[in-house]
Amino acid sequence: MSLRDVTFLDFIQDRIQQVEERMRFQSDGYSPELKFALEYILSAGGKRIRPAIVLLVGGMLGGKPDTLITLGASLELLHTATLVHDDLIDGSLLRRGNFTLNANWSPAATVLAGDYLFSRSASLGADLDNLAISRLFADTLAAIVSGEITQLFGRQRTADREAYYQRICEKTASLFVFAAKAAAMVSNVDEEAIEYASSYGHELGMAFQIVDDILDFTGEQATVGKPVGSDLRQGIITLPAICYQELHPSDDSIAVVFKGDVEKAQIERLIASIQASEAIEHAHQEAEQFAKRAIAALEKLPGEQARGKEKQALRELAEFVVSRRV
Amino acid sequence: MSLRDVTFLDFIQDRIQQVEERMRFQSDGYSPELKFALEYILSAGGKRIRPAIVLLVGGMLGGKPDTLITLGASLELLHTATLVHDDLIDGSLLRRGNFTLNANWSPAATVLAGDYLFSRSASLGADLDNLAISRLFADTLAAIVSGEITQLFGRQRTADREAYYQRICEKTASLFVFAAKAAAMVSNVDEEAIEYASSYGHELGMAFQIVDDILDFTGEQATVGKPVGSDLRQGIITLPAICYQELHPSDDSIAVVFKGDVEKAQIERLIASIQASEAIEHAHQEAEQFAKRAIAALEKLPGEQARGKEKQALRELAEFVVSRRV
């Protein structure tokens, strides 16, 4: 089941469309190649889970619809910019079943297209007339890059849960925090509510990334779009590998694989061992704990009566994130 | 003569140092690789001409020193981010005689280092508490990228002065405009003064880029750091080539070269012809016109009495930009 199939977001689909339109509108006045790049990237679609969080949290807390659409568009452009640079870094030619920009464009043009998306995101962000959000925007980008570079330099060569959490917090959860926190910030609620919204975003983002990392082991290549175990093949240790090491403390295959220079068959064996072990279930239980904490933070927020629909959708989103198979 | 040798900027050197320190200070709290990258990039130095404009224009118009230092640091980080991505795009291994980051780092890490500099620049920009500047920041980045991508896609294959001016306005002058305009904006002067400051930045930036493009033909490889005529070799038409075409309308070598698939000797001959022609002098006269208009805009600005030193330095800067040999 993918986010495209769920029904609990149906009632915000027209607002999601408005977010898409606001993103597109940002390309006017610059080179035609950039307009083309933006159109191309946006037409590839995406789950738009981050704008959905903005619309739901802000909707629940009484934020103005137009402000939330601008915020959602700014956020999704920031996310898209990091994806464009990511795909270049990974050399990925496919994302979500579509060719990525860099499969058609040169690396140079792809770098610039990503930079352009940053600028359009920052421009929309400035439209919010909220300096605290501009600051959060800048710090979120720094956190994402910091997480990416830690992963790229492969500093984490041991099964260390804390280092893993730190990395996915920066790389992924930071943008979920931005979505929920900024939505609360534009909605005129008190500091406490902003903190609960921020917690919801953090816990949800952590759960989301853990499930992504599990799907890297359990998903089918056709739906995930990458070979099974691709993280491990690239030298990236994720939660299933960490849980596996805990379950089998005397098995040194992870250490061996990370010393490098191993045969492909050894990596295949390790991937198969992790897949067959209880590590997957253990990792999944951790993701569920994050989702539960997300819901607990959500329950502290107002919005039960008039805007119960948004609150219910945020609950279902947290449940969905850990039950999804794609 | 290089900007490092001039004396008219001596009186702002300690403030330039403070700009450098503020740039360095931005790396705290993120991955050690990013701290290293920022240190490395900053240690390579640079002329810091853009922060100098900020300090001089803002100083002349009564802006607060601390605000100007923050603005100068934000601006120079933005400039540096675009340079890091540029060097990657060009595959340049040297800049200002130092190895560029991408000669040591992988392309992936270099993309991320540039993104990180964007984020640190945006963060400092937000410290200015001025939304109009945040907006100008975003639009300046978009303009730079637009100019770069136009150049990259090599859409300009004919000796068209207007297309050339449009491209260098976006690619280079936009950041000089940002420097002078934002410095005026934080200095509590009226709209008219902001516009004159903006004009000074524009005219100076145009002159600066034209001279850069002339030096690509006349400079020595050792000082410029690139082979002579490198723009033309990369398929980029600049003002000396445009002036050459005007002086020799029946010479079709430019058109031939831009059809591609020519022998290297043909390009060498064209470069030698441009070097030997009056095109260089014609292009230089255009640069001087821009510098004169920069000074004319400057004269409309206040600052004659108490802060005459800054105004005089801005005059000398405009004169220097067109007389420099590096």
Short mmCIF file of N, CA and C in Angstrom, two decimals, chain B residues 152-224:
data_model
loop_
_atom_site.label_atom_id
_atom_site.label_comp_id
_atom_site.label_asym_id
_atom_site.label_seq_id
_atom_site.Cartn_x
_atom_site.Cartn_y
_atom_site.Cartn_z
N LEU B 152 26.03 27.67 -19.67
CA LEU B 152 26.30 26.24 -19.76
C LEU B 152 25.64 25.62 -20.98
N PHE B 153 24.39 26.02 -21.22
CA PHE B 153 23.68 25.45 -22.36
C PHE B 153 24.13 26.09 -23.67
N GLY B 154 25.01 27.10 -23.54
CA GLY B 154 25.60 27.71 -24.71
C GLY B 154 24.58 28.19 -25.72
N ARG B 155 23.50 28.79 -25.19
CA ARG B 155 22.49 29.25 -26.12
C ARG B 155 23.00 30.39 -26.98
N GLN B 156 23.97 31.15 -26.42
CA GLN B 156 24.48 32.29 -27.19
C GLN B 156 25.58 31.82 -28.13
N ARG B 157 25.22 31.62 -29.39
CA ARG B 157 26.20 31.15 -30.37
C ARG B 157 26.54 32.24 -31.39
N THR B 158 25.97 33.39 -31.18
CA THR B 158 26.25 34.48 -32.11
C THR B 158 26.80 35.67 -31.33
N ALA B 159 27.43 36.58 -32.06
CA ALA B 159 28.03 37.74 -31.44
C ALA B 159 26.95 38.77 -31.11
N ASP B 160 26.17 38.49 -30.07
CA ASP B 160 25.02 39.31 -29.74
C ASP B 160 25.29 40.00 -28.40
N ARG B 161 25.51 41.33 -28.49
CA ARG B 161 25.89 42.08 -27.30
C ARG B 161 24.80 42.05 -26.23
N GLU B 162 23.54 42.12 -26.67
CA GLU B 162 22.45 42.18 -25.69
C GLU B 162 22.38 40.88 -24.86
N ALA B 163 22.51 39.75 -25.57
CA ALA B 163 22.48 38.46 -24.87
C ALA B 163 23.66 38.34 -23.91
N TYR B 164 24.81 38.86 -24.35
CA TYR B 164 26.00 38.85 -23.49
C TYR B 164 25.77 39.68 -22.22
N TYR B 165 25.25 40.89 -22.42
CA TYR B 165 25.00 41.76 -21.27
C TYR B 165 24.00 41.14 -20.30
N GLN B 166 22.96 40.54 -20.86
CA GLN B 166 21.94 39.89 -20.02
C GLN B 166 22.58 38.79 -19.16
N ARG B 167 23.44 38.00 -19.80
CA ARG B 167 24.06 36.88 -19.10
C ARG B 167 25.00 37.35 -17.99
N ILE B 168 25.86 38.35 -18.29
CA ILE B 168 26.81 38.78 -17.24
C ILE B 168 26.11 39.61 -16.16
N CYS B 169 24.98 40.21 -16.54
CA CYS B 169 24.19 40.92 -15.54
C CYS B 169 23.69 39.92 -14.51
N GLU B 170 23.16 38.79 -14.99
CA GLU B 170 22.65 37.76 -14.08
C GLU B 170 23.80 37.09 -13.32
N LYS B 171 24.80 36.68 -14.10
CA LYS B 171 25.85 35.83 -13.54
C LYS B 171 26.73 36.58 -12.54
N THR B 172 27.04 37.82 -12.83
CA THR B 172 28.03 38.55 -12.02
C THR B 172 27.48 39.81 -11.38
N ALA B 173 26.87 40.68 -12.19
CA ALA B 173 26.48 41.99 -11.64
C ALA B 173 25.42 41.85 -10.55
N SER B 174 24.58 40.79 -10.63
CA SER B 174 23.51 40.63 -9.64
C SER B 174 24.05 40.61 -8.21
N LEU B 175 25.20 40.00 -8.02
CA LEU B 175 25.75 39.92 -6.66
C LEU B 175 26.37 41.27 -6.22
N PHE B 176 26.89 42.02 -7.18
CA PHE B 176 27.38 43.38 -6.87
C PHE B 176 26.20 44.29 -6.53
N VAL B 177 25.09 44.10 -7.25
CA VAL B 177 23.88 44.86 -6.91
C VAL B 177 23.43 44.51 -5.50
N PHE B 178 23.40 43.22 -5.22
CA PHE B 178 23.00 42.78 -3.88
C PHE B 178 23.88 43.46 -2.82
N ALA B 179 25.19 43.45 -3.04
CA ALA B 179 26.13 44.02 -2.07
C ALA B 179 25.80 45.49 -1.79
N ALA B 180 25.70 46.28 -2.85
CA ALA B 180 25.52 47.72 -2.68
C ALA B 180 24.09 48.06 -2.23
N LYS B 181 23.12 47.35 -2.81
CA LYS B 181 21.72 47.65 -2.49
C LYS B 181 21.37 47.24 -1.06
N ALA B 182 21.76 46.03 -0.69
CA ALA B 182 21.45 45.56 0.67
C ALA B 182 22.16 46.43 1.71
N ALA B 183 23.40 46.85 1.40
CA ALA B 183 24.12 47.73 2.33
C ALA B 183 23.35 49.04 2.53
N ALA B 184 22.76 49.55 1.45
CA ALA B 184 21.94 50.77 1.57
C ALA B 184 20.66 50.47 2.34
N MET B 185 20.06 49.30 2.08
CA MET B 185 18.80 48.95 2.73
C MET B 185 18.93 48.85 4.25
N VAL B 186 20.08 48.39 4.74
CA VAL B 186 20.24 48.30 6.20
C VAL B 186 20.71 49.63 6.80
N SER B 187 20.85 50.64 5.97
CA SER B 187 21.42 51.91 6.46
C SER B 187 20.40 53.03 6.61
N ASN B 188 19.12 52.68 6.54
CA ASN B 188 18.09 53.69 6.76
C ASN B 188 18.20 54.92 5.87
N VAL B 189 18.40 54.71 4.58
CA VAL B 189 18.35 55.84 3.65
C VAL B 189 17.07 55.72 2.83
N ASP B 190 16.74 56.75 2.05
CA ASP B 190 15.48 56.71 1.31
C ASP B 190 15.59 55.85 0.03
N GLU B 191 14.43 55.61 -0.59
CA GLU B 191 14.34 54.76 -1.78
C GLU B 191 15.31 55.21 -2.88
N GLU B 192 15.40 56.54 -3.05
CA GLU B 192 16.24 57.08 -4.11
C GLU B 192 17.70 56.68 -3.90
N ALA B 193 18.15 56.81 -2.65
CA ALA B 193 19.54 56.45 -2.33
C ALA B 193 19.76 54.95 -2.56
N ILE B 194 18.75 54.15 -2.21
CA ILE B 194 18.87 52.70 -2.43
C ILE B 194 19.03 52.42 -3.92
N GLU B 195 18.29 53.16 -4.73
CA GLU B 195 18.39 52.95 -6.18
C GLU B 195 19.76 53.37 -6.74
N TYR B 196 20.30 54.47 -6.23
CA TYR B 196 21.64 54.89 -6.69
C TYR B 196 22.70 53.88 -6.25
N ALA B 197 22.56 53.37 -5.04
CA ALA B 197 23.51 52.36 -4.55
C ALA B 197 23.43 51.13 -5.45
N SER B 198 22.20 50.75 -5.77
CA SER B 198 21.96 49.60 -6.63
C SER B 198 22.61 49.80 -8.01
N SER B 199 22.46 51.04 -8.56
CA SER B 199 23.09 51.36 -9.85
C SER B 199 24.60 51.25 -9.77
N TYR B 200 25.16 51.78 -8.69
CA TYR B 200 26.61 51.68 -8.51
C TYR B 200 27.03 50.21 -8.60
N GLY B 201 26.32 49.34 -7.87
CA GLY B 201 26.64 47.91 -7.87
C GLY B 201 26.53 47.30 -9.26
N HIS B 202 25.44 47.66 -9.95
CA HIS B 202 25.23 47.09 -11.28
C HIS B 202 26.34 47.49 -12.25
N GLU B 203 26.62 48.78 -12.32
CA GLU B 203 27.62 49.28 -13.28
C GLU B 203 29.01 48.73 -12.94
N LEU B 204 29.32 48.69 -11.66
CA LEU B 204 30.61 48.16 -11.23
C LEU B 204 30.74 46.68 -11.59
N GLY B 205 29.67 45.93 -11.34
CA GLY B 205 29.69 44.48 -11.61
C GLY B 205 29.84 44.19 -13.10
N MET B 206 29.17 45.00 -13.93
CA MET B 206 29.29 44.82 -15.37
C MET B 206 30.73 45.10 -15.81
N ALA B 207 31.29 46.22 -15.33
CA ALA B 207 32.68 46.56 -15.66
C ALA B 207 33.62 45.44 -15.22
N PHE B 208 33.40 44.94 -14.03
CA PHE B 208 34.24 43.88 -13.47
C PHE B 208 34.24 42.65 -14.37
N GLN B 209 33.06 42.22 -14.82
CA GLN B 209 32.99 41.00 -15.62
C GLN B 209 33.57 41.22 -17.02
N ILE B 210 33.34 42.40 -17.59
CA ILE B 210 33.91 42.68 -18.92
C ILE B 210 35.44 42.60 -18.84
N VAL B 211 36.01 43.20 -17.80
CA VAL B 211 37.47 43.16 -17.66
C VAL B 211 37.94 41.72 -17.46
N ASP B 212 37.19 40.94 -16.68
CA ASP B 212 37.52 39.51 -16.54
C ASP B 212 37.56 38.84 -17.91
N ASP B 213 36.59 39.17 -18.73
CA ASP B 213 36.49 38.55 -20.05
C ASP B 213 37.60 39.03 -20.99
N ILE B 214 38.05 40.27 -20.80
CA ILE B 214 39.19 40.78 -21.57
C ILE B 214 40.47 40.06 -21.12
N LEU B 215 40.62 39.94 -19.79
CA LEU B 215 41.83 39.29 -19.25
C LEU B 215 41.92 37.83 -19.70
N ASP B 216 40.79 37.24 -20.02
CA ASP B 216 40.81 35.87 -20.54
C ASP B 216 41.58 35.82 -21.87
N PHE B 217 41.60 36.96 -22.58
CA PHE B 217 42.36 37.02 -23.84
C PHE B 217 43.77 37.58 -23.64
N THR B 218 43.89 38.55 -22.73
CA THR B 218 45.17 39.27 -22.64
C THR B 218 46.04 38.83 -21.47
N GLY B 219 45.43 38.16 -20.48
CA GLY B 219 46.18 37.80 -19.27
C GLY B 219 47.18 36.71 -19.55
N GLU B 220 48.12 36.59 -18.64
CA GLU B 220 49.05 35.48 -18.78
C GLU B 220 48.50 34.29 -18.03
N GLN B 221 48.70 33.13 -18.60
CA GLN B 221 48.14 31.92 -18.01
C GLN B 221 48.53 31.78 -16.53
N ALA B 222 49.76 32.14 -16.20
CA ALA B 222 50.25 31.96 -14.83
C ALA B 222 49.46 32.80 -13.84
N THR B 223 49.06 34.03 -14.22
CA THR B 223 48.35 34.87 -13.27
C THR B 223 46.84 34.62 -13.30
N VAL B 224 46.28 34.40 -14.49
CA VAL B 224 44.84 34.17 -14.58
C VAL B 224 44.51 32.74 -14.14
#
